[in-house]
Short mmCIF file of C-alpha atoms in Angstrom, two decimals:
data_model
loop_
_atom_site.label_atom_id
_atom_site.label_comp_id
_atom_site.label_asym_id
_atom_site.label_seq_id
_atom_site.Cartn_x
_atom_site.Cartn_y
_atom_site.Cartn_z
CA MET A 274 27.11 -4.72 16.92
CA THR A 275 23.63 -4.87 15.46
CA ILE A 276 23.27 -4.43 11.70
CA LYS A 277 20.09 -2.58 10.79
CA LYS A 278 18.21 -4.05 7.87
CA ILE A 279 17.55 -1.73 4.90
CA ASN A 280 13.97 -1.00 4.06
CA PRO A 281 13.39 -2.58 0.60
CA HIS A 282 11.52 0.52 -0.64
CA ILE A 283 14.47 2.71 0.32
CA PHE A 284 16.79 0.26 -1.43
CA LEU A 285 14.72 0.53 -4.63
CA VAL A 286 14.83 4.35 -4.49
CA ILE A 287 18.61 4.21 -4.12
CA ILE A 288 18.83 1.94 -7.18
CA MET A 289 16.69 4.31 -9.28
CA ILE A 290 18.74 7.33 -8.19
CA ALA A 291 21.87 5.46 -9.26
CA VAL A 292 20.29 4.76 -12.66
CA LEU A 293 19.44 8.44 -13.17
CA GLN A 294 22.92 9.53 -12.14
CA LEU A 295 24.42 7.05 -14.56
CA LEU A 296 22.23 8.28 -17.40
CA SER A 297 23.12 11.91 -16.74
CA LEU A 298 26.86 11.51 -16.32
CA HIS A 299 27.97 8.86 -18.76
CA PRO A 300 28.65 10.27 -22.25
CA VAL A 301 27.28 7.18 -23.96
CA LEU A 302 24.00 7.55 -22.11
CA ALA A 303 23.45 11.29 -22.41
CA VAL A 304 20.12 12.28 -23.90
CA SER A 305 20.38 13.35 -27.54
CA THR A 306 18.89 16.66 -28.64
CA VAL A 307 17.32 16.92 -32.08
CA HIS A 308 16.22 20.35 -33.31
CA THR A 309 12.50 20.96 -33.55
CA GLU A 310 10.65 23.49 -35.63
CA THR A 311 9.31 26.62 -34.03
CA GLU A 312 5.53 26.38 -34.24
CA SER A 313 5.09 29.50 -36.40
CA TRP A 314 8.08 28.96 -38.69
CA ASN A 315 8.49 26.61 -41.61
CA PRO A 316 12.29 26.18 -41.80
CA ASP A 317 12.39 24.92 -45.39
CA GLY A 318 9.82 27.07 -47.14
CA VAL A 319 8.89 25.87 -50.64
CA LEU A 320 11.60 24.43 -52.88
CA LEU A 321 12.19 26.04 -56.26
CA HIS A 322 10.59 23.92 -58.99
CA THR A 323 9.94 24.17 -62.73
CA ILE A 324 6.48 25.44 -63.64
CA LYS A 325 7.12 26.24 -67.32
CA HIS A 326 9.45 24.73 -69.96
CA GLY A 327 9.08 25.47 -73.64
CA THR A 328 10.41 26.99 -76.84
CA VAL A 329 9.42 30.15 -78.65
CA ASN A 330 10.55 32.19 -81.63
CA GLY A 331 10.52 35.54 -79.88
CA GLY A 332 11.83 36.42 -76.44
CA ILE A 333 11.31 36.50 -72.68
CA TYR A 334 10.98 39.59 -70.56
CA VAL A 335 12.16 39.33 -66.93
CA GLY A 336 11.99 42.52 -64.89
CA GLY A 337 11.07 44.01 -61.55
CA GLY A 338 12.07 45.90 -58.44
CA HIS A 339 12.38 48.00 -56.44
CA GLY A 340 13.34 46.77 -52.99
CA MET A 341 12.00 46.93 -49.47
CA GLU A 342 9.37 49.54 -48.69
CA TYR A 343 7.17 49.89 -45.59
CA THR A 344 3.80 50.55 -47.13
CA THR A 345 0.33 49.20 -47.69
CA SER A 346 0.39 50.21 -51.39
CA TYR A 347 3.31 49.20 -53.59
CA THR A 348 3.78 50.11 -57.27
CA GLN A 349 6.26 48.84 -59.87
CA ASN A 350 6.61 49.65 -63.58
CA PHE A 351 7.84 47.36 -66.37
CA THR A 352 8.94 48.08 -69.95
CA VAL A 353 7.85 45.08 -72.03
CA PRO A 354 9.22 44.65 -75.59
CA ASN A 355 7.02 44.34 -78.66
CA GLY A 356 5.56 40.91 -79.38
CA THR A 357 2.53 38.70 -78.91
CA MET A 358 2.16 37.49 -75.34
CA LYS A 359 2.11 33.71 -74.99
CA TRP A 360 2.53 33.22 -71.24
CA ALA A 361 3.14 35.44 -68.20
CA ARG A 362 3.19 35.54 -64.41
CA LEU A 363 3.29 38.49 -62.06
CA TYR A 364 4.88 38.02 -58.61
CA ILE A 365 4.63 40.05 -55.41
CA SER A 366 6.57 39.73 -52.14
CA ALA A 367 4.95 40.71 -48.87
CA LYS A 368 5.63 40.44 -45.16
CA ASP A 369 3.41 40.95 -42.12
CA THR A 370 0.16 41.36 -43.99
CA PRO A 371 -3.04 39.31 -43.55
CA TRP A 372 -4.07 39.74 -47.20
CA LEU A 373 -2.98 41.24 -50.51
CA ASN A 374 -4.39 42.05 -53.93
CA LEU A 375 -2.78 43.07 -57.20
CA SER A 376 -3.77 44.99 -60.31
CA LEU A 377 -2.02 45.44 -63.67
CA ASN A 378 -2.62 48.49 -65.84
CA GLY A 379 -5.78 49.17 -63.86
CA HIS A 380 -7.19 45.64 -64.22
CA PHE A 381 -7.91 43.91 -60.92
CA LEU A 382 -6.22 40.48 -60.81
CA GLY A 383 -7.53 39.11 -57.52
CA ASN A 384 -7.60 39.39 -53.75
CA TYR A 385 -5.73 36.78 -51.69
CA THR A 386 -7.32 36.76 -48.24
CA ASP A 387 -5.93 33.45 -46.95
CA LEU A 388 -2.17 33.60 -47.35
CA THR A 389 -1.66 30.39 -45.39
CA ASN A 390 -3.75 28.01 -47.49
CA ASN A 391 -3.61 29.63 -50.95
CA SER A 392 -1.71 27.40 -53.41
CA LYS A 393 -0.51 30.50 -55.26
CA VAL A 394 1.24 31.86 -52.18
CA TYR A 395 4.65 30.46 -51.23
CA SER A 396 5.33 31.16 -47.56
CA ASN A 397 8.35 30.26 -45.48
CA TYR A 398 6.80 31.10 -42.19
CA LYS A 399 3.17 31.52 -41.26
CA THR A 400 0.97 32.57 -38.39
CA ASP A 401 -2.64 33.62 -38.23
CA ASP A 402 -2.05 37.22 -39.24
CA HIS A 403 1.41 37.56 -40.77
CA GLY A 404 4.23 35.85 -42.60
CA MET A 405 6.84 36.27 -45.34
CA CYS A 406 5.46 35.22 -48.70
CA TRP A 407 6.03 35.24 -52.46
CA ALA A 408 2.74 35.11 -54.38
CA TYR A 409 1.96 34.87 -58.09
CA TYR A 410 -0.88 35.81 -60.41
CA ASP A 411 -1.22 33.80 -63.61
CA ASN A 412 -4.09 35.75 -65.21
CA VAL A 413 -1.99 38.64 -66.50
CA ASP A 414 -0.99 37.92 -70.12
CA GLU A 415 -4.16 39.46 -71.60
CA TRP A 416 -3.54 42.76 -69.75
CA ILE A 417 0.12 43.23 -70.72
CA VAL A 418 0.84 45.92 -73.29
CA ASN A 419 3.96 46.59 -75.33
CA GLY A 420 5.81 49.38 -73.53
CA ILE A 421 5.15 50.66 -69.99
CA ASN A 422 3.09 48.45 -67.66
CA THR A 423 2.16 49.37 -64.08
CA ALA A 424 1.47 46.86 -61.32
CA THR A 425 0.02 47.99 -57.98
CA ALA A 426 -0.24 45.83 -54.87
CA GLU A 427 -2.53 46.64 -51.96
CA LEU A 428 -1.36 45.10 -48.67
CA GLY A 429 -3.53 44.66 -45.63
CA SER A 430 -2.90 47.12 -42.82
CA GLY A 431 -3.68 44.72 -39.99
CA VAL A 432 -0.08 44.58 -38.80
CA GLY A 433 0.46 48.32 -39.15
CA LEU A 434 3.93 49.77 -39.71
CA ASN A 435 5.58 46.35 -40.12
CA THR A 436 3.70 45.71 -43.37
CA LYS A 437 6.11 45.82 -46.29
CA SER A 438 6.99 44.47 -49.72
CA TRP A 439 10.38 43.75 -51.22
CA GLY A 440 9.33 43.96 -54.83
CA ILE A 441 7.20 42.92 -57.78
CA MET A 442 8.52 40.82 -60.68
CA LEU A 443 7.07 40.09 -64.14
CA ILE A 444 8.02 37.18 -66.41
CA ALA A 445 6.49 37.35 -69.89
CA VAL A 446 7.09 35.02 -72.85
CA PHE A 447 6.30 36.63 -76.20
CA GLU A 448 6.35 35.53 -79.82
CA GLY A 449 7.72 37.62 -82.67
CA GLY A 450 8.70 41.15 -81.76
CA ASP A 451 11.34 43.43 -83.20
CA SER A 452 14.22 40.92 -83.01
CA PRO A 453 12.82 37.40 -82.53
CA GLU A 454 15.21 34.63 -81.54
CA LEU A 455 14.76 30.88 -81.28
CA ILE A 456 14.97 30.11 -77.56
CA GLU A 457 14.32 27.31 -75.11
CA TYR A 458 13.38 28.42 -71.60
CA TRP A 459 12.61 27.20 -68.09
CA VAL A 460 10.79 29.14 -65.35
CA ASN A 461 11.33 27.94 -61.77
CA GLU A 462 9.60 29.40 -58.73
CA GLY A 463 9.32 28.79 -55.00
CA ASN A 464 10.40 30.33 -51.70
CA PRO A 465 13.00 28.23 -49.87
CA LEU A 466 14.42 29.66 -46.66
CA LEU A 467 18.13 29.34 -45.93
CA HIS A 468 19.22 30.47 -42.49
CA GLY A 469 21.90 30.33 -39.83
CA ASN A 470 21.81 29.18 -36.25
CA HIS A 471 20.10 32.24 -34.80
CA PRO A 472 16.65 32.89 -33.29
CA PRO A 473 14.12 31.55 -34.00
CA PHE A 474 16.29 28.72 -35.39
CA THR A 475 18.46 26.30 -33.46
CA TRP A 476 20.18 24.76 -36.48
CA HIS A 477 21.57 25.69 -39.91
CA HIS A 478 19.96 25.35 -43.34
CA ASN A 479 22.76 26.37 -45.68
CA THR A 480 21.98 25.30 -49.25
CA THR A 481 19.18 24.59 -51.68
CA ASN A 482 18.98 23.94 -55.40
CA THR A 483 16.77 23.86 -58.43
CA ARG A 484 17.00 21.94 -61.67
CA PHE A 485 16.44 22.73 -65.35
CA ALA A 486 15.93 19.28 -66.83
CA ASP A 487 15.87 17.86 -70.35
CA LEU A 488 17.84 20.37 -72.38
CA THR A 489 16.93 19.51 -75.97
CA GLU A 490 20.38 20.05 -77.51
CA VAL A 491 23.58 21.52 -76.14
CA ASN A 492 25.88 21.64 -79.16
CA ASN A 493 24.28 24.50 -81.15
CA VAL A 494 23.70 26.86 -78.21
CA THR A 495 24.88 30.40 -78.93
CA THR A 496 24.20 31.90 -75.48
CA ALA A 497 22.68 30.78 -72.18
CA THR A 498 21.40 33.26 -69.61
CA LEU A 499 20.38 32.55 -66.03
CA TRP A 500 18.12 35.02 -64.20
CA THR A 501 17.96 34.80 -60.41
CA ALA A 502 15.52 36.57 -58.10
CA TYR A 503 15.85 36.97 -54.31
CA ILE A 504 13.62 38.65 -51.74
CA TRP A 505 16.15 38.39 -48.92
CA GLY A 506 19.91 38.18 -49.12
CA SER A 507 23.06 40.02 -48.21
CA GLU A 508 22.94 42.48 -45.37
CA GLU A 509 24.49 45.78 -46.42
CA SER A 510 26.27 46.18 -43.07
CA GLU A 511 27.93 42.77 -43.13
CA PRO A 512 31.41 42.19 -44.57
CA GLU A 513 32.29 39.22 -46.75
CA PRO A 514 31.78 36.35 -47.20
CA HIS A 515 28.22 36.44 -48.47
CA ASP A 516 26.18 33.94 -50.47
CA SER A 517 27.32 32.19 -53.64
CA LEU A 518 25.58 30.88 -56.77
CA TRP A 519 26.61 27.76 -58.72
CA LEU A 520 25.55 26.07 -61.96
CA ASN A 521 26.58 22.45 -62.52
CA SER A 522 29.22 22.86 -59.81
CA ASN A 523 30.70 25.92 -61.53
CA LEU A 524 30.80 29.16 -59.57
CA VAL A 525 28.55 31.73 -61.23
CA ALA A 526 28.83 34.55 -58.69
CA GLU A 527 29.74 35.41 -55.14
CA ASP A 528 27.40 37.74 -53.24
CA ALA A 529 24.82 37.03 -55.93
CA SER A 530 22.00 38.54 -53.84
CA ASP A 531 23.76 41.83 -53.10
CA GLY A 532 20.65 43.92 -53.85
CA ALA A 533 22.77 46.42 -55.77
CA GLY A 534 20.96 47.21 -58.99
CA THR A 535 18.20 49.08 -60.76
CA ASP A 536 15.00 48.18 -62.55
CA ASP A 537 14.46 48.90 -66.23
CA GLN A 538 13.14 52.34 -65.25
CA GLY A 539 16.50 53.21 -63.66
CA ASN A 540 15.17 53.08 -60.08
CA ILE A 541 17.76 51.90 -57.54
CA TRP A 542 16.63 49.00 -55.37
CA ARG A 543 16.21 49.71 -51.66
CA GLY A 544 17.16 47.82 -48.56
CA ALA A 545 19.42 45.17 -50.17
CA CYS A 546 16.60 42.62 -49.89
CA PHE A 547 15.22 42.40 -53.43
CA ASP A 548 17.63 41.32 -56.15
CA LEU A 549 17.09 40.37 -59.80
CA VAL A 550 20.16 39.71 -61.95
CA LYS A 551 21.03 37.88 -65.15
CA TRP A 552 24.20 35.82 -65.58
CA ASP A 553 25.98 34.48 -68.65
CA VAL A 554 26.23 30.70 -68.12
CA THR A 555 26.94 29.63 -71.70
CA HIS A 556 30.12 27.76 -70.82
CA SER A 557 28.57 25.91 -67.86
CA LEU A 558 25.64 24.37 -69.70
CA ALA A 559 24.99 20.60 -69.59
CA TRP A 560 22.16 18.22 -70.54
CA ASP A 561 20.61 18.53 -67.10
CA ASN A 562 21.39 21.74 -65.26
CA VAL A 563 21.38 22.20 -61.49
CA VAL A 564 21.61 25.58 -59.79
CA LEU A 565 22.92 25.56 -56.22
CA TYR A 566 22.35 28.40 -53.75
CA ASP A 567 24.73 28.63 -50.77
CA ARG A 568 23.92 31.28 -48.16
CA GLY A 569 27.56 31.58 -47.00
CA GLU A 570 27.52 33.85 -43.95
CA ASP A 571 24.26 35.60 -44.82
CA SER A 572 21.87 35.19 -41.90
CA ILE A 573 18.92 34.58 -44.26
CA LEU A 574 18.75 33.87 -47.99
CA CYS A 575 15.46 33.53 -49.93
CA PRO A 576 15.81 32.76 -53.65
CA VAL A 577 12.34 32.89 -55.17
CA GLY A 578 12.83 32.63 -58.91
CA ALA A 579 15.22 31.27 -61.53
CA VAL A 580 14.83 31.51 -65.31
CA LEU A 581 17.14 29.77 -67.77
CA ILE A 582 17.09 31.07 -71.36
CA VAL A 583 19.00 29.16 -74.05
CA LYS A 584 19.41 30.80 -77.47
CA ARG A 585 20.23 28.64 -80.50
CA SER A 586 21.55 29.05 -84.00
CA SER A 587 18.97 29.19 -86.79
CA GLY A 588 19.77 25.63 -87.90
CA PHE A 589 18.43 24.11 -84.68
CA THR A 590 16.85 20.65 -84.91
CA ALA A 591 15.39 19.11 -81.78
CA LEU A 592 17.13 15.97 -80.55
CA SER A 593 16.11 13.61 -77.77
CA GLN A 594 19.42 12.97 -76.03
CA ALA A 595 18.62 14.38 -72.62
CA VAL A 596 20.09 12.56 -69.64
CA ASP A 597 17.54 12.20 -66.84
CA LEU A 598 18.70 10.07 -63.94
CA ASP A 599 15.52 9.87 -61.86
CA GLY A 600 12.79 11.62 -63.82
CA GLN A 601 12.80 14.26 -61.10
CA ILE A 602 15.68 15.64 -59.13
CA LEU A 603 15.94 14.90 -55.46
CA PRO A 604 16.50 17.89 -53.19
CA LEU A 605 20.12 18.58 -54.04
CA GLU A 606 22.26 20.53 -51.67
CA SER A 607 25.63 19.47 -52.86
CA PRO A 608 28.50 20.55 -54.87
CA GLU A 609 30.15 22.93 -52.46
CA ILE A 610 33.20 23.54 -54.63
CA ILE A 611 34.05 23.87 -58.29
CA PRO A 612 34.67 20.33 -59.51
CA ASP A 613 37.72 21.22 -61.58
CA THR A 614 39.48 22.41 -58.44
CA ILE A 615 41.79 19.65 -57.27
CA ASP A 616 43.59 18.71 -54.09
CA ILE A 617 47.08 18.31 -55.49
CA GLY A 618 48.72 19.70 -58.62
CA MET A 619 46.85 20.91 -61.70
CA LEU A 620 44.45 19.28 -64.11
CA ALA A 621 46.04 17.28 -66.87
CA PRO A 622 45.95 19.50 -70.02
CA GLU A 623 43.89 17.01 -72.01
CA TRP A 624 41.13 17.14 -69.33
CA GLN A 625 40.81 20.87 -68.87
CA SER A 626 38.30 21.44 -71.66
CA ASP A 627 35.93 18.76 -70.33
CA ALA A 628 36.40 19.33 -66.61
CA GLN A 629 33.45 21.68 -66.14
CA MET A 630 30.99 18.86 -66.90
CA LEU A 631 33.04 16.03 -65.48
CA THR A 632 31.01 14.69 -62.57
CA ASN A 633 27.74 15.26 -60.78
CA VAL A 634 26.03 13.62 -57.83
CA THR A 635 22.48 13.23 -56.55
CA PRO A 636 21.20 13.70 -53.94
CA GLY A 637 23.54 16.50 -52.98
CA ASN A 638 23.19 16.01 -49.25
CA LEU A 639 22.75 12.90 -47.11
CA ASN A 640 20.81 12.62 -43.86
CA PHE A 641 21.28 9.57 -41.66
CA SER A 642 19.42 8.56 -38.50
CA ALA A 643 20.46 5.53 -36.48
CA GLN A 644 20.68 3.98 -33.03
CA VAL A 645 24.19 3.27 -31.80
CA VAL A 646 23.44 -0.46 -31.97
CA GLY A 647 21.81 -0.17 -35.42
CA SER A 648 22.55 1.17 -38.89
CA ASP A 649 21.13 3.32 -41.69
CA THR A 650 21.86 3.00 -45.42
CA LYS A 651 21.59 5.73 -48.06
CA SER A 652 22.29 5.77 -51.80
CA LEU A 653 24.40 8.29 -53.69
CA PHE A 654 24.27 8.37 -57.49
CA VAL A 655 27.49 9.42 -59.23
CA VAL A 656 27.12 10.59 -62.83
CA ASN A 657 29.90 11.04 -65.37
CA THR A 658 28.59 13.98 -67.40
CA GLY A 659 31.71 14.11 -69.55
CA THR A 660 32.67 12.07 -72.58
CA GLU A 661 35.82 10.35 -71.27
CA VAL A 662 36.15 7.39 -68.92
CA SER A 663 36.54 8.48 -65.29
CA SER A 664 37.89 6.56 -62.33
CA CYS A 665 35.95 7.42 -59.17
CA LYS A 666 36.63 7.08 -55.47
CA VAL A 667 34.12 7.72 -52.65
CA TYR A 668 35.19 8.25 -49.05
CA VAL A 669 34.26 10.17 -45.88
CA ASP A 670 36.09 12.49 -43.49
CA GLU A 671 38.91 10.77 -41.66
CA ASN A 672 37.22 10.92 -38.24
CA TYR A 673 34.24 8.94 -39.55
CA VAL A 674 35.91 6.31 -41.71
CA ASP A 675 35.14 3.56 -39.17
CA TRP A 676 31.47 4.53 -39.14
CA PHE A 677 30.79 3.58 -42.77
CA ASP A 678 30.69 0.69 -45.19
CA ILE A 679 30.80 2.13 -48.73
CA SER A 680 29.99 -0.10 -51.68
CA PRO A 681 31.46 0.33 -54.19
CA ASP A 682 34.05 2.88 -53.14
CA ASN A 683 36.22 2.55 -56.29
CA PHE A 684 34.84 2.21 -59.83
CA ASN A 685 35.08 3.42 -63.42
CA LEU A 686 32.38 5.31 -65.32
CA SER A 687 32.10 5.71 -69.07
CA GLY A 688 30.76 8.92 -70.56
CA ASN A 689 27.15 9.62 -69.44
CA GLU A 690 27.18 6.53 -67.20
CA ASN A 691 25.97 6.57 -63.60
CA LYS A 692 26.61 4.36 -60.58
CA GLU A 693 24.66 3.83 -57.35
CA VAL A 694 26.89 3.91 -54.27
CA LYS A 695 25.48 2.61 -50.98
CA LEU A 696 26.72 4.15 -47.75
CA LYS A 697 25.90 2.22 -44.57
CA LEU A 698 26.23 4.15 -41.30
CA LYS A 699 27.13 2.09 -38.21
CA PRO A 700 27.93 4.61 -35.46
CA HIS A 701 30.27 3.91 -32.57
CA LEU A 702 28.76 2.93 -29.22
CA SER A 703 30.06 6.19 -27.77
CA ALA A 704 28.25 8.31 -30.39
CA ASN A 705 25.23 10.40 -29.47
CA GLY A 706 23.66 13.57 -30.89
CA GLU A 707 24.07 15.49 -34.17
CA TYR A 708 27.09 15.13 -36.47
CA ASP A 709 28.01 17.07 -39.62
CA PHE A 710 30.78 16.00 -41.97
CA LYS A 711 31.45 15.33 -45.66
CA VAL A 712 31.44 12.55 -48.22
CA TYR A 713 33.91 13.10 -51.05
CA VAL A 714 33.41 11.95 -54.64
CA VAL A 715 36.68 12.16 -56.55
CA ALA A 716 36.95 11.65 -60.32
CA PHE A 717 40.26 11.35 -62.15
CA PRO A 718 41.65 9.97 -65.42
CA PRO A 719 42.33 6.22 -65.12
CA SER A 720 45.98 6.84 -65.93
CA SER A 721 46.53 9.59 -63.36
CA ASP A 722 47.07 7.31 -60.34
CA PHE A 723 44.73 9.49 -58.21
CA CYS A 724 47.23 12.34 -58.24
CA VAL A 725 45.22 14.68 -60.45
CA GLY A 726 41.48 15.05 -60.94
CA SER A 727 38.39 16.75 -59.53
CA TYR A 728 36.15 16.28 -56.52
CA ILE A 729 32.77 17.18 -55.04
CA LYS A 730 31.95 17.52 -51.35
CA VAL A 731 28.58 16.16 -50.27
CA PRO A 732 27.35 17.45 -46.88
CA VAL A 733 26.28 14.73 -44.44
CA HIS A 734 24.14 15.14 -41.34
CA ALA A 735 23.83 12.18 -38.98
CA THR A 736 21.49 11.94 -36.00
CA VAL A 737 22.64 9.23 -33.59
CA SER A 738 20.52 8.14 -30.65
CA ASN A 739 21.43 5.91 -27.73
CA SER A 740 17.85 5.46 -26.44
CA GLY A 741 18.02 1.72 -27.10
CA ILE A 742 21.08 1.33 -24.90
CA LYS A 743 19.53 3.50 -22.20
CA LEU A 744 16.39 1.39 -22.18
CA GLY A 745 18.46 -1.79 -21.99
CA ILE A 746 20.51 -0.49 -19.06
CA ILE A 747 17.37 0.68 -17.27
CA LEU A 748 15.87 -2.78 -17.66
CA VAL A 749 19.05 -4.47 -16.44
CA LEU A 750 19.33 -2.20 -13.43
CA SER A 751 15.62 -2.60 -12.71
CA VAL A 752 16.07 -6.37 -12.68
CA ILE A 753 19.07 -5.99 -10.38
CA GLY A 754 17.07 -3.70 -8.13
CA ALA A 755 14.12 -6.08 -8.04
CA GLY A 756 16.49 -8.94 -7.24
CA GLY A 757 17.96 -6.91 -4.41
CA VAL A 758 14.51 -6.23 -2.98
CA LEU A 759 13.58 -9.92 -3.12
CA LEU A 760 16.86 -10.82 -1.47
CA LEU A 761 16.23 -8.39 1.38
CA GLN A 762 12.67 -9.68 1.81
CA ARG A 763 13.97 -13.25 2.12
CA GLN A 764 16.57 -12.16 4.65
CA LYS A 765 13.87 -10.41 6.63
CA LYS A 766 11.72 -13.54 6.72
CA SER A 767 14.63 -15.68 7.81
#
C-alpha cells in the first residue's frame, strides 16, 4: 500500500484550524467580552460635587418644579423669603434641544447654544443635536426679589415634539430676613446617570455618591436637613422596589425620587421625573458626610442636586476637628446596607447609641482588571468614625476567597483612626470575563468574639482576561506546526 505524503501547506492549515477550534471551545480560552460605551451616550454623566460651602446668619431657599412637560417654553415660579441675597444659582433641565436660554423676572440671563461643550451644562448623553442635560446660571442673585419670582426657559425647537423639560430649580442663600438662623451649608451639583442593563446599555451602573466634607462642629447642631433633586427617577407604572437614599450608611428614604410632590405654589409635579424633597438627617450627621444613591430597580436614576443645611445653637464657636481622609473623596459607591444591621443577634446595648457612625470605607466600590496569569492590587481605607475601639475583619464572598490575598484582614481601630487594606486579585486559570461580588468590612467590639457587630458591603467588579494564555498557546501550536512542516519537507527530500 502506498502512503500519500501530506502537502505541507495543507498540514499548516489543519494546524491553524485546530488552534481556532481549541480557542473557541475551551472555556479557559474563550474570548472575554468587556462592555463598551455607545458612541452617543456617556454612561457616567457628571458626578455630584460641592460647588459652595459656607456659613450665613440668615437662610437658604431651595425650590422648584414642576415636572415633565413637552414644550419649547417652560415657566416656573418661586416664593423667596425676605433677606439680602448673598449667592444663588438657577437650574434648568432639558432634553432633545439643540440650545436653551433662561430669563428671571424678565431679565435675560444668557443663551446656551453649544450644550455639548458648555462648562455650565452637565450632560449624561450627547449627540450633535440633542441630549439630556442639567444646566445652571450663576448670574441671578441681583435679579431675585423677595416674594414671587418667575423663571422662563426657551428651548430650541429643532427636535420638534420630543423637546421637553423636567423642571427648574432655584437655590438662594440670603442674609438676615424675618427669622435669621446661624447655618452651615453645602451645595452639590452634577448629573450622574444610573441605569440598568437595557438598551442602549449592556451593563449596570447602580450607585453613585456625593460628599459634604469638613463639617465645622457636630456637637451643637440643632437640626440638619438634606435636600435632594432628581430629573429622572421612579416610573409611576412600576411596582417596588425603587431607588433608595443613604447618608453615612443610614437609610434616609426608599423611593426617594418618587416625583410625588408640589412646588411652593401648590402645583403638582408631572410625569414622576422631577423630584425635590427635603429630609431630616439630624441623627445621621458625622464629621464627613457621604450621601449614597442606589437606583434599586429603577431603569434610570438621575440625581442632579444635593444641599445639606446644618443649623446650630446660638453659642456656636467654630472648631477645626474635621476628619478628612484624602482631601477629596474618591468616587464612592458603597455602603449598600445600614451598618448597624448585623448578621447574627442584636447589637450590644452599650454600642447602639454609637452604631450609626461606627464605620465607613473609601472607595465604596472596587474595580479590578487582571490577566489569569497576573494580578491586580487595590487599596480599601477603613475608618472608625465612632469613639470606641473597633475590631475589624475584611473578607470576600466565599466563591472568591482563593482569588485574593488581603493584608491586613484582621485589625483594631481606635476612635477616628483609619487603616489601609490591600486586596490583591490573583484569578484562577479557568477565569475569564466579568465578575461581580462583594467585599465585606465587619466591625465589632473587641470583646464580642465576632458574634455581634456591624458590616458594610463593598461592590467589586473584576475583569479577567486570558489573552496572554491564548497568545502563548498560539505561539506553541505555531511552533509545533512549523516543526511539522519542516519534518514533512525533510521526509520529502529523503
